[in-house]
Amino acid sequence: MDNRPIGILDSGFGGLTALREMKRLLPDEELVYFGDNGRAPYGVRTPQEVAAMTQEVICFLLAQNVKAVIVACGTATSSLPYLRRTFPVPVTGVVVPAARAACAATRSGRIGVTGTELTIRAGKYNEAIRSILPQAELLPQPCQPFVTLVEQGRTEPDDPEVQAAVRSCLAPVRAGCPDTLILGCTHFPLLSRAIAAYMGPDVTLIDSGACAARETAEQLRRADALASGGSGRITCYTSGDTALFERAGSGFAGQALQGLVHYASAAGCH
Ligand code: DGL
């Protein structure tokens, strides 16, 4: 039993998809979230820059006494090989859990892989899928404009800008007829209604943030490190605008975050 909180990080709002799933699975767990909105987007930076920022955020979360960290960000996960140190708690990324879920879901072996520019260039999803399903046919596609929309709080499926971005980013993937689509940036499940409407009902969408939350829950269970009679408290930190985080984040997290969001910068944490 371990009543310390679970830390969750992302460049911004996307990791709230992992928080939402963790809350659903393990409501007693205390969660500490860090959204690096002030330095988003990560996806247009170099892996070295993202690794340095991710390391700072992990250090910030460790200072909150977390027992595990979910790197609820495909871009940060892709840069983990560049981290310059190791950590005393388990650190789980989104790539392997989402790749496993996609391989379990696909029938045709044709899998669309979406992510930020850095994530798609890094190719970690492709590697992970091929290690499980060598014959998979992959359709990788960067969709960086989705991040900007979500960071602006624009996710409604009838928003013409959302529809235009979904069409222009996903047309090449849809043309390849996948039966499974990895939403490999955690911001993307927040657009899943628009994405599902465009891709059609025969395409299974894989929520990478939710997959990482499930994996972490399972790891904690195996290590006998779940909370017992925990507070279920949520504390969010953002390096961006706290009022916007409360407003938009409440919708994304599936629960009211009013009064739970604080400003913090992870810059310089080590
Ligand atoms: N949520 C992010 C991801 O999963 C990062 C988006 C960004 O900051 O570019 O990749």
mmCIF file of C-alpha atoms and ligand atoms in Angstrom:
data_model
loop_
_atom_site.group_PDB
_atom_site.id
_atom_site.type_symbol
_atom_site.label_atom_id
_atom_site.label_comp_id
_atom_site.label_asym_id
_atom_site.label_seq_id
_atom_site.Cartn_x
_atom_site.Cartn_y
_atom_site.Cartn_z
ATOM 1 C CA MET A 1 0.000 0.000 0.000
ATOM 2 C CA ASP A 2 1.306 3.459 -0.866
ATOM 3 C CA ASN A 3 -0.760 6.620 -0.360
ATOM 4 C CA ARG A 4 1.644 8.973 -2.098
ATOM 5 C CA PRO A 5 0.201 10.687 -5.197
ATOM 6 C CA ILE A 6 0.649 9.663 -8.822
ATOM 7 C CA GLY A 7 2.267 12.360 -10.980
ATOM 8 C CA ILE A 8 1.030 13.035 -14.504
ATOM 9 C CA LEU A 9 2.705 15.381 -16.956
ATOM 10 C CA ASP A 10 2.119 16.828 -20.381
ATOM 11 C CA SER A 11 3.068 19.912 -22.373
ATOM 12 C CA GLY A 12 -0.433 21.203 -21.703
ATOM 13 C CA PHE A 13 -3.987 19.863 -21.583
ATOM 14 C CA GLY A 14 -3.456 16.528 -23.352
ATOM 15 C CA GLY A 15 -2.388 14.569 -20.290
ATOM 16 C CA LEU A 16 -5.778 15.254 -18.724
ATOM 17 C CA THR A 17 -6.921 12.292 -20.844
ATOM 18 C CA ALA A 18 -4.675 10.124 -18.644
ATOM 19 C CA LEU A 19 -5.887 11.865 -15.487
ATOM 20 C CA ARG A 20 -9.516 11.255 -16.471
ATOM 21 C CA GLU A 21 -8.881 7.541 -17.037
ATOM 22 C CA MET A 22 -6.854 7.187 -13.816
ATOM 23 C CA LYS A 23 -9.667 8.830 -11.855
ATOM 24 C CA ARG A 24 -12.161 6.418 -13.413
ATOM 25 C CA LEU A 25 -10.007 3.358 -12.655
ATOM 26 C CA LEU A 26 -8.679 4.294 -9.223
ATOM 27 C CA PRO A 27 -10.829 7.041 -7.697
ATOM 28 C CA ASP A 28 -9.031 6.930 -4.322
ATOM 29 C CA GLU A 29 -5.632 7.767 -5.760
ATOM 30 C CA GLU A 30 -4.318 11.267 -5.180
ATOM 31 C CA LEU A 31 -3.189 12.811 -8.492
ATOM 32 C CA VAL A 32 -0.771 15.664 -9.151
ATOM 33 C CA TYR A 33 -0.831 17.029 -12.688
ATOM 34 C CA PHE A 34 1.689 19.310 -14.368
ATOM 35 C CA GLY A 35 0.708 20.969 -17.664
ATOM 36 C CA ASP A 36 3.613 22.854 -19.207
ATOM 37 C CA ASN A 37 1.190 25.088 -21.163
ATOM 38 C CA GLY A 38 3.557 28.042 -20.908
ATOM 39 C CA ARG A 39 6.173 26.139 -22.949
ATOM 40 C CA ALA A 40 3.775 24.248 -25.280
ATOM 41 C CA PRO A 41 3.913 23.047 -27.951
ATOM 42 C CA TYR A 42 6.638 20.485 -27.390
ATOM 43 C CA GLY A 43 6.066 18.843 -30.763
ATOM 44 C CA VAL A 44 7.944 21.430 -32.810
ATOM 45 C CA ARG A 45 11.096 21.311 -30.659
ATOM 46 C CA THR A 46 14.154 19.033 -30.821
ATOM 47 C CA PRO A 47 14.194 15.768 -28.824
ATOM 48 C CA GLN A 48 17.046 17.163 -26.714
ATOM 49 C CA GLU A 49 15.033 20.273 -25.776
ATOM 50 C CA VAL A 50 11.945 18.210 -24.970
ATOM 51 C CA ALA A 51 14.006 15.757 -22.905
ATOM 52 C CA ALA A 52 15.479 18.632 -20.882
ATOM 53 C CA MET A 53 12.024 20.098 -20.195
ATOM 54 C CA THR A 54 10.546 16.686 -19.405
ATOM 55 C CA GLN A 55 13.368 16.054 -16.938
ATOM 56 C CA GLU A 56 12.581 19.349 -15.203
ATOM 57 C CA VAL A 57 8.885 18.491 -14.955
ATOM 58 C CA ILE A 58 9.610 15.005 -13.590
ATOM 59 C CA CYS A 59 11.857 16.638 -10.957
ATOM 60 C CA PHE A 60 9.036 19.052 -10.081
ATOM 61 C CA LEU A 61 6.670 16.101 -9.612
ATOM 62 C CA LEU A 62 9.219 14.183 -7.522
ATOM 63 C CA ALA A 63 9.344 17.205 -5.211
ATOM 64 C CA GLN A 64 5.584 16.642 -4.708
ATOM 65 C CA ASN A 65 6.489 13.186 -3.361
ATOM 66 C CA VAL A 66 4.909 11.143 -6.164
ATOM 67 C CA LYS A 67 5.191 7.332 -6.214
ATOM 68 C CA ALA A 68 5.023 7.044 -10.021
ATOM 69 C CA VAL A 69 5.044 9.343 -13.037
ATOM 70 C CA ILE A 70 2.917 9.035 -16.146
ATOM 71 C CA VAL A 71 4.573 10.828 -19.051
ATOM 72 C CA ALA A 72 1.187 11.498 -20.651
ATOM 73 C CA CYS A 73 2.716 13.027 -23.752
ATOM 74 C CA GLY A 74 3.737 11.220 -26.934
ATOM 75 C CA THR A 75 6.365 13.847 -27.684
ATOM 76 C CA ALA A 76 7.953 13.685 -24.234
ATOM 77 C CA THR A 77 7.822 9.876 -24.348
ATOM 78 C CA SER A 78 9.621 9.918 -27.713
ATOM 79 C CA SER A 79 12.385 12.015 -26.156
ATOM 80 C CA LEU A 80 12.867 9.825 -23.048
ATOM 81 C CA PRO A 81 15.980 8.114 -24.521
ATOM 82 C CA TYR A 82 17.662 11.557 -24.321
ATOM 83 C CA LEU A 83 17.074 11.960 -20.576
ATOM 84 C CA ARG A 84 20.330 12.553 -18.751
ATOM 85 C CA ARG A 85 19.387 10.816 -15.512
ATOM 86 C CA THR A 86 17.256 8.064 -14.042
ATOM 87 C CA PHE A 87 14.539 8.460 -11.418
ATOM 88 C CA PRO A 88 13.740 6.681 -8.163
ATOM 89 C CA VAL A 89 10.094 5.968 -9.133
ATOM 90 C CA PRO A 90 8.582 4.172 -12.160
ATOM 91 C CA VAL A 91 8.168 6.460 -15.182
ATOM 92 C CA THR A 92 5.642 5.235 -17.771
ATOM 93 C CA GLY A 93 5.218 6.723 -21.223
ATOM 94 C CA VAL A 94 2.361 6.444 -23.699
ATOM 95 C CA VAL A 95 4.039 4.799 -26.692
ATOM 96 C CA VAL A 96 4.316 1.139 -25.697
ATOM 97 C CA PRO A 97 0.876 0.909 -23.991
ATOM 98 C CA ALA A 98 -0.827 2.512 -27.009
ATOM 99 C CA ALA A 99 1.103 0.349 -29.497
ATOM 100 C CA ARG A 100 0.026 -2.777 -27.587
ATOM 101 C CA ALA A 101 -3.615 -1.648 -27.588
ATOM 102 C CA ALA A 102 -3.495 -0.932 -31.335
ATOM 103 C CA CYS A 103 -1.994 -4.337 -32.113
ATOM 104 C CA ALA A 104 -4.706 -6.005 -30.037
ATOM 105 C CA ALA A 105 -7.442 -4.008 -31.787
ATOM 106 C CA THR A 106 -6.425 -4.287 -35.427
ATOM 107 C CA ARG A 107 -7.873 -7.007 -37.659
ATOM 108 C CA SER A 108 -6.392 -5.882 -40.989
ATOM 109 C CA GLY A 109 -2.950 -4.918 -39.640
ATOM 110 C CA ARG A 110 -3.338 -1.452 -41.176
ATOM 111 C CA ILE A 111 -2.712 1.030 -38.402
ATOM 112 C CA GLY A 112 -2.736 4.820 -38.661
ATOM 113 C CA VAL A 113 -0.276 6.535 -36.325
ATOM 114 C CA THR A 114 -0.857 10.200 -35.528
ATOM 115 C CA GLY A 115 1.270 12.435 -33.358
ATOM 116 C CA THR A 116 3.148 15.684 -33.226
ATOM 117 C CA GLU A 117 5.894 16.479 -35.728
ATOM 118 C CA LEU A 118 8.603 15.307 -33.315
ATOM 119 C CA THR A 119 6.747 12.101 -32.434
ATOM 120 C CA ILE A 120 6.226 11.061 -36.038
ATOM 121 C CA ARG A 121 9.821 11.931 -36.954
ATOM 122 C CA ALA A 122 11.129 9.934 -33.966
ATOM 123 C CA GLY A 123 9.213 6.839 -35.133
ATOM 124 C CA LYS A 124 8.878 5.265 -31.668
ATOM 125 C CA TYR A 125 5.284 4.143 -32.268
ATOM 126 C CA ASN A 126 6.339 2.417 -35.494
ATOM 127 C CA GLU A 127 9.180 0.637 -33.659
ATOM 128 C CA ALA A 128 6.902 -0.481 -30.830
ATOM 129 C CA ILE A 129 4.181 -1.735 -33.197
ATOM 130 C CA ARG A 130 6.641 -3.623 -35.399
ATOM 131 C CA SER A 131 8.159 -5.328 -32.373
ATOM 132 C CA ILE A 132 4.717 -6.778 -31.621
ATOM 133 C CA LEU A 133 3.264 -7.135 -35.127
ATOM 134 C CA PRO A 134 6.116 -7.197 -37.672
ATOM 135 C CA GLN A 135 3.744 -7.461 -40.637
ATOM 136 C CA ALA A 136 1.744 -4.333 -39.685
ATOM 137 C CA GLU A 137 1.225 -1.756 -42.427
ATOM 138 C CA LEU A 138 1.694 1.649 -40.873
ATOM 139 C CA LEU A 139 0.305 5.010 -41.917
ATOM 140 C CA PRO A 140 2.188 7.651 -39.906
ATOM 141 C CA GLN A 141 0.878 11.226 -39.981
ATOM 142 C CA PRO A 142 1.936 14.358 -38.069
ATOM 143 C CA CYS A 143 -1.080 16.436 -36.975
ATOM 144 C CA GLN A 144 0.580 19.342 -35.114
ATOM 145 C CA PRO A 145 -2.330 21.788 -35.806
ATOM 146 C CA PHE A 146 -4.534 19.682 -33.498
ATOM 147 C CA VAL A 147 -2.346 20.718 -30.547
ATOM 148 C CA THR A 148 -2.903 24.419 -31.227
ATOM 149 C CA LEU A 149 -6.665 23.936 -31.391
ATOM 150 C CA VAL A 150 -6.797 22.027 -28.109
ATOM 151 C CA GLU A 151 -4.522 24.528 -26.339
ATOM 152 C CA GLN A 152 -7.018 27.220 -27.425
ATOM 153 C CA GLY A 153 -9.814 25.127 -25.915
ATOM 154 C CA ARG A 154 -11.345 24.459 -29.365
ATOM 155 C CA THR A 155 -12.499 20.852 -29.611
ATOM 156 C CA GLU A 156 -16.169 20.936 -30.670
ATOM 157 C CA PRO A 157 -16.848 18.682 -33.677
ATOM 158 C CA ASP A 158 -19.074 21.292 -35.341
ATOM 159 C CA ASP A 159 -16.361 23.994 -35.150
ATOM 160 C CA PRO A 160 -15.433 24.664 -38.823
ATOM 161 C CA GLU A 161 -11.749 25.148 -37.932
ATOM 162 C CA VAL A 162 -11.677 21.822 -36.119
ATOM 163 C CA GLN A 163 -13.332 20.112 -39.076
ATOM 164 C CA ALA A 164 -10.919 21.713 -41.565
ATOM 165 C CA ALA A 165 -7.864 20.671 -39.526
ATOM 166 C CA VAL A 166 -9.136 17.122 -39.126
ATOM 167 C CA ARG A 167 -9.815 16.847 -42.864
ATOM 168 C CA SER A 168 -6.509 18.257 -43.997
ATOM 169 C CA CYS A 169 -4.371 16.299 -41.516
ATOM 170 C CA LEU A 170 -6.169 12.977 -41.758
ATOM 171 C CA ALA A 171 -7.045 12.749 -45.475
ATOM 172 C CA PRO A 172 -3.845 10.794 -46.319
ATOM 173 C CA VAL A 173 -4.455 8.365 -43.456
ATOM 174 C CA ARG A 174 -8.101 7.811 -44.339
ATOM 175 C CA ALA A 175 -7.069 7.125 -47.953
ATOM 176 C CA GLY A 176 -4.917 4.244 -46.668
ATOM 177 C CA CYS A 177 -7.980 2.545 -45.084
ATOM 178 C CA PRO A 178 -6.683 1.713 -41.602
ATOM 179 C CA ASP A 179 -9.001 -0.112 -39.213
ATOM 180 C CA THR A 180 -7.187 1.317 -36.162
ATOM 181 C CA LEU A 181 -5.874 4.817 -35.508
ATOM 182 C CA ILE A 182 -3.482 5.643 -32.688
ATOM 183 C CA LEU A 183 -4.133 9.087 -31.241
ATOM 184 C CA GLY A 184 -0.452 9.219 -30.392
ATOM 185 C CA CYS A 185 -0.459 12.724 -28.999
ATOM 186 C CA THR A 186 -2.516 12.961 -25.831
ATOM 187 C CA HIS A 187 -4.123 16.172 -27.050
ATOM 188 C CA PHE A 188 -5.818 14.291 -29.891
ATOM 189 C CA PRO A 189 -8.399 12.254 -27.912
ATOM 190 C CA LEU A 190 -9.848 15.631 -26.933
ATOM 191 C CA LEU A 191 -10.793 15.950 -30.630
ATOM 192 C CA SER A 192 -12.010 12.366 -30.869
ATOM 193 C CA ARG A 193 -15.604 13.264 -31.725
ATOM 194 C CA ALA A 194 -14.470 15.179 -34.814
ATOM 195 C CA ILE A 195 -11.853 12.545 -35.667
ATOM 196 C CA ALA A 196 -14.331 9.670 -35.297
ATOM 197 C CA ALA A 197 -16.881 11.470 -37.471
ATOM 198 C CA TYR A 198 -14.262 11.899 -40.206
ATOM 199 C CA MET A 199 -12.656 8.440 -40.026
ATOM 200 C CA GLY A 200 -15.969 6.570 -39.819
ATOM 201 C CA PRO A 201 -17.386 3.936 -37.473
ATOM 202 C CA ASP A 202 -15.147 1.078 -38.656
ATOM 203 C CA VAL A 203 -11.957 2.695 -37.367
ATOM 204 C CA THR A 204 -11.008 2.014 -33.738
ATOM 205 C CA LEU A 205 -9.424 5.037 -32.061
ATOM 206 C CA ILE A 206 -6.677 4.346 -29.514
ATOM 207 C CA ASP A 207 -6.455 6.928 -26.717
ATOM 208 C CA SER A 208 -2.742 6.949 -25.814
ATOM 209 C CA GLY A 209 -3.251 8.822 -22.523
ATOM 210 C CA ALA A 210 -5.867 6.355 -21.311
ATOM 211 C CA CYS A 211 -3.612 3.418 -22.297
ATOM 212 C CA ALA A 212 -0.742 4.836 -20.207
ATOM 213 C CA ALA A 213 -3.055 5.334 -17.223
ATOM 214 C CA ARG A 214 -4.204 1.699 -17.437
ATOM 215 C CA GLU A 215 -0.614 0.486 -17.673
ATOM 216 C CA THR A 216 0.411 2.517 -14.599
ATOM 217 C CA ALA A 217 -2.605 1.308 -12.612
ATOM 218 C CA GLU A 218 -1.635 -2.268 -13.430
ATOM 219 C CA GLN A 219 2.023 -1.680 -12.468
ATOM 220 C CA LEU A 220 0.980 -0.200 -9.119
ATOM 221 C CA ARG A 221 -1.374 -3.095 -8.493
ATOM 222 C CA ARG A 222 1.387 -5.627 -9.227
ATOM 223 C CA ALA A 223 3.803 -3.767 -6.933
ATOM 224 C CA ASP A 224 1.166 -3.649 -4.181
ATOM 225 C CA ALA A 225 1.519 0.144 -4.266
ATOM 226 C CA LEU A 226 -2.114 1.221 -4.662
ATOM 227 C CA ALA A 227 -3.551 3.713 -2.183
ATOM 228 C CA SER A 228 -5.814 2.421 0.505
ATOM 229 C CA GLY A 229 -8.551 4.786 1.661
ATOM 230 C CA GLY A 230 -6.722 7.536 -0.253
ATOM 231 C CA SER A 231 -8.024 11.084 -0.503
ATOM 232 C CA GLY A 232 -8.643 11.040 -4.267
ATOM 233 C CA ARG A 233 -7.455 14.659 -4.226
ATOM 234 C CA ILE A 234 -6.439 16.302 -7.505
ATOM 235 C CA THR A 235 -3.902 19.139 -7.668
ATOM 236 C CA CYS A 236 -3.013 20.709 -10.996
ATOM 237 C CA TYR A 237 -0.061 22.930 -11.802
ATOM 238 C CA THR A 238 0.282 24.854 -15.025
ATOM 239 C CA SER A 239 3.051 27.061 -16.349
ATOM 240 C CA GLY A 240 0.373 28.838 -18.396
ATOM 241 C CA ASP A 241 -2.840 30.695 -17.618
ATOM 242 C CA THR A 242 -4.538 29.241 -14.524
ATOM 243 C CA ALA A 243 -7.985 30.661 -15.410
ATOM 244 C CA LEU A 244 -7.882 29.064 -18.878
ATOM 245 C CA PHE A 245 -6.647 25.816 -17.339
ATOM 246 C CA GLU A 246 -9.556 25.762 -14.897
ATOM 247 C CA ARG A 247 -12.089 26.538 -17.613
ATOM 248 C CA ALA A 248 -10.903 24.362 -20.500
ATOM 249 C CA GLY A 249 -9.248 21.736 -18.316
ATOM 250 C CA SER A 250 -12.451 20.993 -16.408
ATOM 251 C CA GLY A 251 -14.104 19.861 -19.635
ATOM 252 C CA PHE A 252 -11.071 17.816 -20.668
ATOM 253 C CA ALA A 253 -10.630 16.203 -17.253
ATOM 254 C CA GLY A 254 -14.333 15.386 -17.018
ATOM 255 C CA GLN A 255 -14.552 17.051 -13.646
ATOM 256 C CA ALA A 256 -14.504 20.534 -12.136
ATOM 257 C CA LEU A 257 -10.983 21.822 -11.512
ATOM 258 C CA GLN A 258 -12.048 25.153 -9.998
ATOM 259 C CA GLY A 259 -9.796 25.976 -7.057
ATOM 260 C CA LEU A 260 -7.459 23.063 -7.808
ATOM 261 C CA VAL A 261 -5.160 24.785 -10.331
ATOM 262 C CA HIS A 262 -1.971 26.608 -9.330
ATOM 263 C CA TYR A 263 0.671 28.383 -11.327
ATOM 264 C CA ALA A 264 4.129 26.789 -11.297
ATOM 265 C CA SER A 265 7.174 26.775 -13.503
ATOM 266 C CA ALA A 266 9.327 23.673 -13.749
ATOM 267 C CA ALA A 267 12.157 25.583 -15.411
ATOM 268 C CA GLY A 268 15.379 24.979 -13.521
ATOM 269 C CA CYS A 269 14.049 22.060 -11.422
ATOM 270 C CA HIS A 270 16.652 19.354 -11.037
HETATM 271 N N1 DGL B 1 0.317 16.168 -25.704
HETATM 272 C C1 DGL B 1 1.508 16.119 -26.431
HETATM 273 C C2 DGL B 1 1.857 14.776 -27.000
HETATM 274 O O1 DGL B 1 1.298 13.809 -26.572
HETATM 275 C C3 DGL B 1 2.300 17.258 -26.891
HETATM 276 C C4 DGL B 1 1.737 18.238 -27.795
HETATM 277 C C5 DGL B 1 2.713 19.370 -28.041
HETATM 278 O O2 DGL B 1 3.007 20.056 -27.078
HETATM 279 O O3 DGL B 1 3.160 19.557 -29.188
HETATM 280 O O4 DGL B 1 2.689 14.657 -27.853
#
